[in-house]
Coordinates of C-alpha atoms and ligand atoms in Angstrom, one line a residue:
Chain A
M1 CA -85.1 -61.2 -26.7
S2 CA -84.5 -57.4 -26.8
D3 CA -82.1 -55.7 -24.4
A4 CA -85.0 -53.9 -22.7
A5 CA -86.8 -57.2 -22.1
T6 CA -83.5 -58.7 -20.6
A7 CA -83.2 -55.6 -18.4
I8 CA -86.7 -56.0 -17.1
K9 CA -86.2 -59.7 -16.5
A10 CA -83.0 -59.0 -14.7
S11 CA -84.4 -56.3 -12.5
E12 CA -87.3 -58.6 -11.6
A13 CA -84.9 -61.2 -10.6
G14 CA -83.0 -58.6 -8.7
T15 CA -79.7 -60.3 -8.7
D16 CA -76.8 -57.9 -8.7
S17 CA -74.8 -59.8 -11.3
A18 CA -77.6 -59.7 -13.8
V19 CA -78.0 -56.0 -13.3
A20 CA -74.3 -55.5 -13.7
I21 CA -74.3 -57.3 -17.0
V22 CA -77.1 -55.1 -18.4
A23 CA -75.2 -52.1 -17.2
S24 CA -72.0 -53.0 -18.8
R25 CA -73.8 -53.8 -22.1
T26 CA -75.3 -50.4 -22.3
S27 CA -72.0 -48.8 -21.6
V28 CA -70.4 -50.8 -24.5
T29 CA -73.2 -49.7 -26.9
E30 CA -72.7 -46.1 -25.6
R31 CA -69.0 -46.3 -26.2
I32 CA -69.4 -47.5 -29.7
L33 CA -72.0 -44.8 -30.5
R34 CA -69.7 -42.2 -29.1
V35 CA -67.2 -42.9 -31.9
V36 CA -69.7 -43.9 -34.6
I37 CA -71.9 -40.8 -34.4
P38 CA -69.3 -38.1 -34.9
V39 CA -67.5 -40.1 -37.6
A40 CA -70.7 -40.8 -39.5
M41 CA -71.7 -37.1 -39.4
V42 CA -68.4 -36.0 -40.8
A43 CA -68.5 -38.7 -43.5
L44 CA -72.1 -37.5 -44.3
A45 CA -71.0 -33.9 -44.7
I46 CA -68.1 -34.9 -47.0
G47 CA -70.5 -37.1 -49.0
L48 CA -72.9 -34.2 -49.5
W49 CA -70.1 -32.0 -50.6
Q50 CA -69.0 -34.6 -53.2
L51 CA -72.7 -35.0 -54.3
H52 CA -73.1 -31.2 -54.7
I53 CA -70.0 -31.0 -56.9
T54 CA -70.9 -34.0 -59.1
V55 CA -74.6 -33.2 -59.5
N56 CA -74.2 -29.5 -60.1
N57 CA -71.1 -29.9 -62.2
V58 CA -69.1 -27.3 -60.2
P59 CA -65.8 -26.5 -61.9
H60 CA -62.8 -27.3 -59.8
Y61 CA -61.5 -23.7 -60.0
I62 CA -64.6 -22.6 -58.0
M63 CA -64.7 -25.5 -55.6
P64 CA -62.9 -28.7 -55.8
A65 CA -64.5 -32.1 -54.9
P66 CA -63.3 -33.9 -51.8
L67 CA -61.7 -36.6 -54.0
T68 CA -59.7 -33.9 -55.9
V69 CA -58.6 -32.4 -52.7
V70 CA -57.3 -35.8 -51.5
T71 CA -55.5 -36.4 -54.7
T72 CA -53.9 -32.9 -54.6
L73 CA -52.9 -33.7 -51.0
F74 CA -50.8 -36.5 -52.4
T75 CA -49.5 -34.9 -55.6
D76 CA -48.6 -31.6 -53.9
W77 CA -47.2 -33.3 -50.8
P78 CA -43.6 -32.2 -51.6
T79 CA -44.7 -28.5 -51.4
L80 CA -47.2 -28.9 -48.6
Y81 CA -45.2 -31.0 -46.2
P82 CA -42.3 -28.6 -45.6
S83 CA -44.9 -25.9 -44.9
L84 CA -46.8 -28.1 -42.6
L85 CA -43.6 -28.7 -40.7
V86 CA -42.9 -25.0 -40.4
T87 CA -46.4 -24.2 -39.1
L88 CA -46.2 -27.2 -36.7
R89 CA -42.8 -26.1 -35.4
V90 CA -43.9 -22.5 -34.8
T91 CA -47.1 -23.6 -33.1
L92 CA -45.6 -26.2 -30.8
L93 CA -42.5 -24.1 -30.0
A94 CA -44.7 -21.1 -29.2
L95 CA -47.0 -23.3 -27.0
A96 CA -44.0 -24.8 -25.1
L97 CA -42.5 -21.4 -24.5
A98 CA -45.9 -20.0 -23.5
L99 CA -46.4 -22.8 -21.0
I100 CA -43.0 -22.4 -19.5
G101 CA -43.3 -18.6 -19.4
G102 CA -46.9 -18.5 -18.3
V103 CA -46.5 -21.0 -15.5
G104 CA -43.2 -19.6 -14.4
L105 CA -44.4 -16.0 -14.3
A106 CA -47.6 -17.1 -12.6
I107 CA -45.5 -18.7 -9.8
I108 CA -43.5 -15.5 -9.4
L109 CA -46.6 -13.3 -9.5
V110 CA -48.4 -15.1 -6.7
Q111 CA -45.4 -14.9 -4.4
S112 CA -46.2 -11.3 -3.4
K113 CA -49.0 -9.0 -4.2
W114 CA -46.4 -6.2 -4.9
I115 CA -44.8 -8.2 -7.7
E116 CA -48.3 -8.8 -9.1
L117 CA -49.2 -5.2 -8.9
A118 CA -46.0 -4.2 -10.7
I119 CA -46.2 -6.7 -13.5
F120 CA -49.9 -7.1 -14.2
P121 CA -50.5 -3.9 -16.1
F122 CA -48.0 -5.0 -18.8
A123 CA -49.7 -8.3 -19.0
V124 CA -53.1 -6.8 -19.5
I125 CA -51.9 -4.2 -22.0
L126 CA -50.2 -6.8 -24.1
Q127 CA -53.2 -9.1 -23.9
V128 CA -55.8 -6.5 -25.0
T129 CA -53.6 -5.2 -27.9
P130 CA -54.6 -7.1 -31.0
M131 CA -51.6 -9.2 -32.1
I132 CA -52.3 -8.6 -35.8
A133 CA -51.8 -4.9 -35.1
I134 CA -48.3 -5.3 -33.7
A135 CA -47.1 -8.0 -36.1
P136 CA -46.1 -5.5 -38.9
L137 CA -44.2 -3.6 -36.2
L138 CA -42.4 -6.7 -35.0
I139 CA -41.1 -7.4 -38.5
I140 CA -39.2 -4.1 -38.3
Y141 CA -37.5 -4.9 -35.1
I142 CA -37.1 -8.6 -35.6
K143 CA -35.8 -9.2 -39.0
D144 CA -36.4 -13.0 -39.2
P145 CA -40.0 -13.7 -40.2
Q146 CA -39.9 -17.1 -38.5
T147 CA -39.0 -15.4 -35.2
V148 CA -41.9 -12.9 -35.7
L149 CA -44.4 -15.7 -36.2
L150 CA -43.0 -17.4 -33.1
T151 CA -43.2 -14.2 -31.1
C152 CA -46.8 -13.6 -32.2
A153 CA -48.0 -17.1 -31.4
F154 CA -46.2 -16.9 -28.1
I155 CA -47.8 -13.7 -27.1
V156 CA -51.3 -14.9 -27.9
A157 CA -50.9 -18.2 -26.1
F158 CA -49.0 -16.8 -23.2
F159 CA -51.7 -14.6 -21.5
P160 CA -54.5 -17.1 -21.2
I161 CA -52.0 -19.5 -19.7
L162 CA -50.7 -16.9 -17.3
S163 CA -54.1 -15.7 -16.1
N164 CA -55.4 -19.2 -15.7
M165 CA -52.4 -20.3 -13.7
V166 CA -52.6 -17.2 -11.5
A167 CA -56.2 -18.0 -10.8
G168 CA -55.3 -21.6 -10.2
L169 CA -52.5 -20.9 -7.8
K170 CA -54.7 -18.6 -5.8
S171 CA -57.7 -20.8 -5.6
V172 CA -56.2 -23.2 -3.0
D173 CA -58.4 -24.5 -0.3
H174 CA -57.8 -22.3 2.8
N175 CA -58.1 -25.1 5.2
L176 CA -55.4 -27.0 3.3
L177 CA -53.2 -23.9 3.5
N178 CA -53.8 -23.9 7.2
L179 CA -52.9 -27.6 7.4
F180 CA -49.6 -26.9 5.6
E181 CA -48.8 -24.0 7.8
L182 CA -49.6 -26.1 10.9
N183 CA -47.2 -28.7 9.8
G184 CA -44.4 -26.1 9.2
A185 CA -44.4 -26.4 5.4
S186 CA -41.9 -24.2 3.7
R187 CA -42.9 -21.9 0.9
W188 CA -41.4 -24.3 -1.6
Q189 CA -43.1 -27.4 -0.1
T190 CA -46.4 -25.5 -0.2
L191 CA -45.9 -24.7 -3.9
I192 CA -44.9 -28.2 -4.9
Y193 CA -47.3 -30.3 -2.8
L194 CA -50.3 -28.0 -2.6
K195 CA -50.5 -25.0 -5.0
L196 CA -49.3 -26.7 -8.2
P197 CA -51.4 -29.9 -7.8
S198 CA -54.5 -27.9 -6.9
S199 CA -54.0 -25.7 -10.0
L200 CA -53.8 -28.7 -12.3
P201 CA -57.4 -28.2 -13.6
Y202 CA -56.6 -24.6 -14.4
F203 CA -53.4 -25.8 -16.1
A204 CA -55.3 -28.3 -18.2
A205 CA -57.7 -25.6 -19.3
A206 CA -54.8 -23.3 -20.1
L207 CA -53.2 -26.0 -22.1
R208 CA -56.2 -26.6 -24.3
I209 CA -56.8 -22.9 -24.8
G210 CA -53.2 -22.2 -25.5
G211 CA -52.8 -25.1 -27.9
G212 CA -55.7 -23.8 -30.1
L213 CA -54.7 -20.2 -29.9
S214 CA -51.0 -20.8 -30.8
L215 CA -52.0 -22.5 -34.0
I216 CA -54.5 -19.7 -34.9
A217 CA -51.9 -17.1 -34.1
A218 CA -49.2 -18.8 -36.1
V219 CA -51.5 -18.7 -39.1
V220 CA -52.9 -15.2 -38.6
A221 CA -49.4 -13.8 -38.0
E222 CA -48.2 -15.4 -41.2
F223 CA -51.0 -13.7 -43.1
A224 CA -50.0 -10.4 -41.6
V225 CA -46.3 -10.6 -41.8
G226 CA -46.0 -12.7 -44.9
S227 CA -43.1 -15.0 -45.6
A228 CA -41.7 -16.3 -48.8
G229 CA -39.7 -19.1 -50.2
R230 CA -38.0 -21.6 -48.0
G231 CA -39.4 -20.9 -44.6
S232 CA -43.0 -20.5 -45.5
G233 CA -45.8 -22.1 -43.5
L234 CA -49.3 -23.4 -44.5
A235 CA -50.8 -19.9 -44.3
F236 CA -48.4 -18.7 -47.0
R237 CA -49.4 -21.7 -49.1
L238 CA -53.1 -20.7 -48.6
L239 CA -52.4 -17.2 -49.9
E240 CA -50.2 -18.3 -52.7
S241 CA -52.7 -20.9 -54.0
G242 CA -55.5 -18.3 -53.7
Y243 CA -53.5 -15.9 -56.0
R244 CA -52.8 -18.6 -58.5
L245 CA -56.5 -19.8 -58.4
N246 CA -55.1 -23.2 -57.5
Y247 CA -58.1 -24.1 -55.4
P248 CA -57.5 -27.8 -55.0
R249 CA -54.1 -27.0 -53.3
L250 CA -55.7 -24.2 -51.2
Y251 CA -58.3 -26.7 -50.0
A252 CA -55.6 -29.3 -49.4
A253 CA -53.6 -26.8 -47.3
L254 CA -56.8 -26.0 -45.4
V255 CA -57.4 -29.6 -44.7
L256 CA -53.9 -30.0 -43.3
L257 CA -54.5 -27.0 -41.1
M258 CA -57.7 -28.5 -39.8
I259 CA -56.1 -31.9 -39.2
T260 CA -53.3 -30.1 -37.3
G261 CA -55.9 -28.2 -35.2
V262 CA -57.8 -31.4 -34.4
A263 CA -54.6 -33.2 -33.5
I264 CA -53.5 -30.5 -31.2
F265 CA -56.9 -30.5 -29.6
A266 CA -56.9 -34.2 -29.2
L267 CA -53.4 -34.2 -27.7
T268 CA -54.1 -31.4 -25.2
S269 CA -57.4 -33.1 -24.2
L270 CA -55.5 -36.4 -23.7
I271 CA -52.9 -34.7 -21.5
S272 CA -55.5 -33.0 -19.4
W273 CA -57.4 -36.2 -19.1
L274 CA -54.2 -38.0 -17.9
L275 CA -53.7 -35.2 -15.4
L276 CA -57.2 -35.2 -14.0
H277 CA -59.0 -38.4 -14.6
R278 CA -58.1 -40.0 -11.2
W279 CA -59.6 -37.2 -9.1
H280 CA -61.1 -34.2 -10.7
E281 CA -64.8 -33.7 -11.2
S282 CA -64.4 -32.3 -14.7
A283 CA -62.8 -35.6 -15.9
L284 CA -65.1 -38.0 -14.0
K285 CA -68.3 -39.5 -15.1
R286 CA -71.1 -38.7 -12.7
E287 CA -72.1 -41.8 -10.9
N288 CA -74.9 -41.5 -8.5
Chain B
M1 CA -54.1 -50.9 17.3
L2 CA -52.5 -47.5 17.5
A3 CA -49.3 -47.4 19.5
L4 CA -48.7 -43.8 20.2
T5 CA -45.6 -43.7 22.4
D6 CA -46.8 -41.9 25.4
T7 CA -43.9 -39.6 26.2
T8 CA -46.2 -37.0 27.8
L9 CA -47.5 -39.2 30.6
A10 CA -44.3 -41.1 31.1
A11 CA -42.3 -37.9 31.4
A12 CA -44.6 -36.4 34.0
P13 CA -43.2 -36.7 37.5
A14 CA -45.3 -38.8 39.8
T15 CA -45.8 -36.0 42.3
D16 CA -46.6 -33.4 39.9
T17 CA -48.1 -30.1 41.0
A18 CA -51.2 -28.9 39.2
K19 CA -48.9 -26.5 37.3
G20 CA -46.6 -29.2 36.2
R21 CA -49.4 -31.0 34.5
V22 CA -50.4 -28.1 32.3
L23 CA -49.8 -28.9 28.6
V24 CA -50.8 -25.5 27.2
S25 CA -52.4 -22.4 28.6
M26 CA -54.2 -19.5 27.2
R27 CA -53.4 -16.4 29.3
N28 CA -55.7 -13.4 28.9
V29 CA -56.0 -14.0 25.2
S30 CA -58.0 -11.5 23.2
K31 CA -58.6 -11.6 19.5
L32 CA -59.7 -8.5 17.6
F33 CA -60.2 -9.2 13.9
S34 CA -59.4 -6.5 11.4
N35 CA -63.1 -5.8 10.7
G36 CA -63.5 -4.8 14.4
T37 CA -65.0 -8.1 15.7
L38 CA -63.8 -8.8 19.2
A39 CA -64.0 -12.6 19.0
L40 CA -62.2 -13.4 22.3
K41 CA -61.7 -11.2 25.3
D42 CA -59.4 -12.0 28.2
M43 CA -59.8 -15.7 27.8
T44 CA -57.8 -17.8 30.2
L45 CA -57.7 -21.6 30.0
N46 CA -55.3 -24.2 31.3
V47 CA -55.3 -27.5 29.5
Q48 CA -54.1 -30.4 31.6
R49 CA -52.1 -33.3 30.1
G50 CA -54.1 -36.3 29.1
E51 CA -57.3 -34.4 29.4
F52 CA -60.3 -34.8 27.0
L53 CA -61.6 -31.3 27.1
S54 CA -64.7 -30.1 25.2
L55 CA -65.3 -26.5 24.2
L56 CA -69.0 -25.9 24.1
G57 CA -70.8 -22.7 23.3
P58 CA -73.3 -20.9 21.1
S59 CA -72.4 -20.3 17.4
G60 CA -70.0 -17.4 17.0
C61 CA -68.7 -17.4 20.5
G62 CA -65.1 -17.9 19.4
K63 CA -64.5 -21.6 19.8
S64 CA -62.8 -22.0 16.4
T65 CA -60.9 -18.8 17.0
A66 CA -59.6 -20.1 20.3
L67 CA -58.6 -23.5 18.8
R68 CA -56.8 -21.9 15.9
I69 CA -54.9 -19.6 18.2
I70 CA -53.8 -22.5 20.3
A71 CA -52.7 -24.2 17.2
G72 CA -50.7 -21.2 16.2
L73 CA -52.8 -20.3 13.2
G74 CA -53.2 -16.6 13.8
E75 CA -51.6 -14.6 16.7
P76 CA -53.6 -13.4 19.7
S77 CA -54.1 -9.6 19.7
T78 CA -53.2 -9.5 23.4
G79 CA -52.3 -12.2 25.9
S80 CA -50.2 -15.3 25.2
I81 CA -50.2 -19.0 24.6
D82 CA -47.8 -20.9 26.8
W83 CA -46.4 -24.4 26.5
P84 CA -44.8 -24.8 30.0
S85 CA -42.9 -28.0 29.2
S86 CA -42.7 -28.4 25.5
Q87 CA -39.7 -27.8 23.2
L88 CA -40.5 -25.0 20.9
D89 CA -39.3 -24.6 17.3
S90 CA -38.0 -21.4 15.8
R91 CA -41.5 -20.1 15.3
G92 CA -42.3 -20.5 18.9
K93 CA -44.6 -23.5 18.3
P94 CA -44.2 -26.9 20.0
K95 CA -42.5 -29.0 17.4
G96 CA -44.7 -31.5 15.6
D97 CA -46.9 -31.8 18.7
I98 CA -50.3 -30.6 17.4
G99 CA -52.7 -32.6 15.3
F100 CA -55.6 -30.6 13.9
V101 CA -58.9 -32.0 12.6
F102 CA -61.0 -29.5 10.7
Q103 CA -64.7 -29.4 10.4
E104 CA -64.4 -30.6 6.8
P105 CA -62.2 -33.5 6.0
T106 CA -59.9 -31.2 4.1
L107 CA -58.2 -33.9 2.1
M108 CA -56.1 -33.3 -1.1
P109 CA -58.4 -34.7 -3.8
W110 CA -55.5 -35.5 -6.1
A111 CA -53.8 -37.7 -3.6
T112 CA -54.6 -41.2 -2.4
V113 CA -55.6 -41.9 1.2
F114 CA -52.0 -43.0 1.8
S115 CA -50.5 -39.8 0.5
N116 CA -52.9 -37.7 2.4
V117 CA -51.9 -39.3 5.6
Y118 CA -48.3 -39.2 4.6
L119 CA -48.4 -35.4 4.2
P120 CA -47.4 -34.3 7.7
L121 CA -44.5 -36.7 7.7
R122 CA -43.4 -35.8 4.2
L123 CA -43.4 -32.1 5.2
S124 CA -41.1 -32.9 8.0
G125 CA -38.7 -34.8 5.7
V126 CA -39.6 -38.5 6.5
S127 CA -39.0 -40.7 3.6
K128 CA -41.9 -42.7 2.2
S129 CA -40.4 -46.1 3.1
D130 CA -39.7 -45.0 6.7
A131 CA -43.2 -43.6 7.0
R132 CA -45.0 -46.6 5.5
P133 CA -45.4 -48.8 8.6
R134 CA -46.5 -45.9 10.7
I135 CA -49.1 -44.8 8.1
M136 CA -50.5 -48.3 7.7
D137 CA -50.7 -48.6 11.5
V138 CA -52.6 -45.4 11.9
L139 CA -54.9 -46.3 9.0
A140 CA -55.6 -49.6 10.6
S141 CA -56.5 -47.9 13.9
V142 CA -59.2 -45.9 12.1
G143 CA -60.3 -49.0 10.2
L144 CA -59.2 -47.9 6.8
A145 CA -56.2 -50.2 6.1
D146 CA -57.8 -51.6 3.0
F147 CA -58.4 -48.2 1.5
H148 CA -54.9 -46.8 1.4
K149 CA -55.0 -46.7 -2.4
A150 CA -58.4 -45.1 -2.7
Y151 CA -58.9 -41.5 -3.7
P152 CA -61.0 -39.2 -1.4
R153 CA -63.9 -39.1 -3.8
E154 CA -64.3 -42.8 -3.5
L155 CA -64.9 -42.5 0.3
S156 CA -68.0 -41.8 2.3
G157 CA -68.2 -38.7 4.5
G158 CA -67.4 -40.7 7.6
M159 CA -64.5 -42.4 6.0
K160 CA -63.0 -39.1 4.8
M161 CA -63.3 -37.9 8.4
R162 CA -61.4 -40.9 9.6
V163 CA -58.6 -40.2 7.0
S164 CA -58.5 -36.7 8.4
I165 CA -58.2 -38.1 11.9
A166 CA -55.5 -40.6 10.8
R167 CA -53.6 -37.7 9.3
A168 CA -53.8 -35.7 12.5
L169 CA -52.5 -38.7 14.5
V170 CA -49.7 -39.8 12.2
T171 CA -47.1 -37.5 13.7
K172 CA -47.9 -38.8 17.2
P173 CA -49.0 -35.4 18.5
K174 CA -49.3 -34.6 22.2
L175 CA -52.3 -32.5 21.5
L176 CA -55.2 -33.2 19.2
L177 CA -57.4 -30.3 18.3
M178 CA -60.8 -31.1 16.7
D179 CA -63.1 -28.4 15.4
E180 CA -66.6 -29.8 15.2
P181 CA -65.2 -32.8 13.3
F182 CA -68.4 -34.7 13.1
A183 CA -71.0 -31.9 12.7
A184 CA -71.7 -32.9 9.1
L185 CA -72.2 -36.6 9.8
D186 CA -75.3 -38.6 10.6
E187 CA -76.1 -39.7 14.1
I188 CA -75.0 -43.4 13.6
T189 CA -71.7 -42.5 12.0
R190 CA -71.1 -39.9 14.6
Q191 CA -71.6 -42.3 17.5
K192 CA -69.3 -44.8 15.9
L193 CA -66.6 -42.1 15.4
N194 CA -67.1 -40.9 18.9
D195 CA -66.4 -44.4 20.1
D196 CA -63.3 -44.5 17.9
V197 CA -62.0 -41.2 19.2
L198 CA -62.5 -42.2 22.8
R199 CA -60.7 -45.5 22.2
L200 CA -57.7 -43.7 20.6
W201 CA -57.6 -41.2 23.4
R202 CA -57.7 -43.9 26.1
D203 CA -55.1 -46.0 24.4
S204 CA -52.7 -43.2 23.7
G205 CA -53.0 -40.8 26.6
I206 CA -53.1 -37.9 24.1
T207 CA -54.6 -34.6 25.1
V208 CA -57.7 -33.6 23.2
I209 CA -59.5 -30.3 22.8
F210 CA -62.8 -31.0 21.1
V211 CA -65.1 -28.2 19.9
T212 CA -68.7 -29.1 19.5
H213 CA -72.2 -27.7 19.4
S214 CA -73.7 -30.8 21.0
V215 CA -74.3 -31.2 24.7
F216 CA -74.7 -34.9 24.3
E217 CA -71.5 -35.4 22.4
S218 CA -69.5 -33.4 24.9
A219 CA -71.0 -35.1 27.9
F220 CA -70.3 -38.5 26.4
L221 CA -66.7 -37.8 25.4
S222 CA -65.1 -35.4 27.8
N223 CA -63.7 -35.4 31.3
R224 CA -63.9 -31.7 31.3
I225 CA -66.4 -29.4 29.6
V226 CA -65.6 -25.7 29.2
V227 CA -68.7 -23.7 28.3
M228 CA -68.1 -20.4 26.5
R229 CA -70.2 -17.4 26.3
A230 CA -70.4 -15.0 23.3
R231 CA -69.9 -11.2 23.0
P232 CA -67.2 -11.2 24.2
G233 CA -66.0 -14.8 23.8
Q234 CA -64.7 -16.1 27.1
V235 CA -65.0 -19.0 29.5
Y236 CA -68.4 -19.0 31.2
S237 CA -68.1 -22.2 33.2
D238 CA -65.7 -25.0 33.6
L239 CA -67.3 -28.4 34.5
P240 CA -65.3 -31.5 35.4
I241 CA -67.1 -34.6 34.3
K242 CA -66.4 -37.5 36.6
T243 CA -67.8 -40.9 36.2
S244 CA -66.9 -44.3 37.3
L245 CA -68.6 -45.9 34.3
T246 CA -66.9 -46.7 31.1
R247 CA -68.1 -44.6 28.3
D248 CA -70.0 -47.0 26.1
S249 CA -73.5 -47.6 24.9
H250 CA -74.6 -48.4 28.5
Y251 CA -73.2 -45.1 29.6
R252 CA -75.3 -43.4 27.0
T253 CA -78.5 -44.6 28.7
S254 CA -77.4 -44.3 32.3
E255 CA -78.9 -42.0 34.9
E256 CA -75.5 -40.4 35.5
Y257 CA -75.1 -39.4 31.8
R258 CA -78.6 -37.9 31.9
A259 CA -77.7 -35.9 35.0
T260 CA -74.5 -34.7 33.3
T261 CA -76.3 -33.6 30.2
D262 CA -78.8 -31.7 32.4
T263 CA -76.1 -29.8 34.1
V264 CA -74.2 -29.0 30.9
S265 CA -77.5 -27.9 29.2
R266 CA -78.3 -25.6 32.0
A267 CA -74.8 -24.1 31.9
L268 CA -75.0 -23.7 28.2
Q269 CA -78.5 -22.1 28.4
E270 CA -77.1 -19.5 31.0
A271 CA -74.1 -18.8 28.8
I272 CA -76.4 -18.2 25.8
E273 CA -78.7 -15.8 27.8
I274 CA -75.7 -13.9 29.2
G275 CA -74.3 -13.6 25.7
A276 CA -77.6 -12.3 24.4
A277 CA -77.9 -9.8 27.2
G278 CA -74.3 -8.6 26.7
K279 CA -75.0 -7.8 23.1
Ligands
LIG1 N1 -61.4 -14.2 9.8 C1 -62.4 -13.5 10.5 N2 -62.5 -12.1 10.3 C2 -63.4 -11.4 11.0 N3 -64.2 -12.0 12.0 C3 -64.1 -13.3 12.2 C4 -63.2 -14.1 11.5 N4 -63.3 -15.4 12.0 C5 -64.3 -15.3 12.9 N5 -64.8 -14.1 13.1 C6 -65.8 -13.6 14.0 O1 -65.4 -14.0 15.3 C7 -66.4 -14.6 16.1 C8 -66.1 -15.9 16.5 O2 -66.0 -16.8 15.4 P1 -65.7 -18.3 15.6 O3 -65.6 -18.9 14.2 O4 -64.5 -18.5 16.4 O5 -67.0 -18.8 16.3 P2 -67.4 -20.3 16.7 O6 -67.6 -20.4 18.1 O7 -66.4 -21.3 16.1 O8 -68.8 -20.5 15.9 P3 -69.4 -21.8 15.2 O9 -69.8 -22.6 16.4 O10 -70.6 -21.3 14.5 O11 -68.3 -22.4 14.4 C9 -67.6 -14.5 15.2 O12 -68.4 -13.4 15.5 C10 -67.1 -14.3 13.8 O13 -68.0 -13.5 13.0
LIG2 MG1 -66.4 -22.8 14.5

């Protein structure tokens, strides 16, 4: 008997348990499909790519086949791995600093509107100035290319986090603020027990945005600033392989960057889910 | 069952004068908002200990404003709030003596029912283990003992309101202020909660100021109804509600209740007309 028929039978019978069984079965199917569909689509795309290369006999110095890329990933691992570590280090360090700085400064800013008025112009000016335009300047003042990359990635990730957190800390339910005042809460208690928790959804958004941006900024800054030799990241490997027409390695570096991006996205999404899944609408399934 | 230690009534001398029984009084309170709205003008009101007082009046007459000023949320523009026999803290408010129930449940969505009720105690530095029996007690008294681990989103509107009431009662306040707490609820839930509030009031001897739009609700609950007029907001009439009947479902259908609602309706009607004329 098909699922649909079972469902009809069950609803005719009208017993709660039968209905519950049907409901849980659909949710299992749904859960499987949720994983299968995206994976299948990516596999299909890779398959088409491989097909295109094989059928049209595309030379690998124009576009390498997926299999070649995977092989290169292994053979060139000794070169690529240190670069991956460099890019990862810059990205994660920048994100961590941006989180600490952004949340910290947001807390200071919302303490008084005078502080906010005094500091916000700088925040806005730095935010609207394209990072790629100031990167060559930074390399003059900061000699170490690594530190320049870090600074660029930090600046880019910092402002979305700051403005999200300022918005979050200000969007506290006024009645809850009244309740805290009524119970004689100190400024500190209000921050810890009310303002920070209620800005968690904003923090989660800031985290996801900041994670993506800091990786992009780390790569873009390396393009702009350049770095050579020992401390070079994946962006440098991209450029270098391009000059040398070593396209398989270029693609391998690109794949590593993509995987890093996806991993950061998955990690930040997981963290935000952990923060919000118990209570916030954005993380809850609608159940009516 | 809720065991609020009734220091208020016990401390009151047997032969108290009318003045000695006053818990809080508004004296010639006016409130002018920064946008030029004169919400209250020369409002004077003495609230007796142990009283169940309803504030009734047309929308916008300043009931919420009056309640908030009594609670110390916002200063009066002129006039004063006096607590004749309460100990005041450094901010001039009676210490831990006020419970406030807002029109919305106003719960913290990220915290469980338990943590929400724990909040006022946590803010005054009571440890969780010390607070636990008290919290479970007060949750039981509003019929939610089994829900202490639930999150607000898992509760119905009426249950959220009960949590809000439990939170207001957990500090054993002398004065409970309620601002149209049940306005958003259906009639059945509302009657049930009315019964609960009455029982809590009777058992604990707490003083209640209850803001409502509903003549029926105020007549059912209160032993004193203060009808307010608008423009400017002040007391229009002050009606003691005396009955020998217990306030239960029989009372709701009694002749006496009907007569009371008639009187209150008439007073409210007059207050509305005067407010409209004074525009
Ligand atoms: N924060 C505020 N700023 C300016 N005016 C206000 C403010 N709060 C209230 N008012 C005005 O004060 C008057 C009284 O408001 P209040 O909320 O006390 O009325 P209310 O009797 O509680 O009305 P309702 O029954 O509709 O809740 C209204 O005219 C309102 O517009
Ligand atoms: Mg109101």
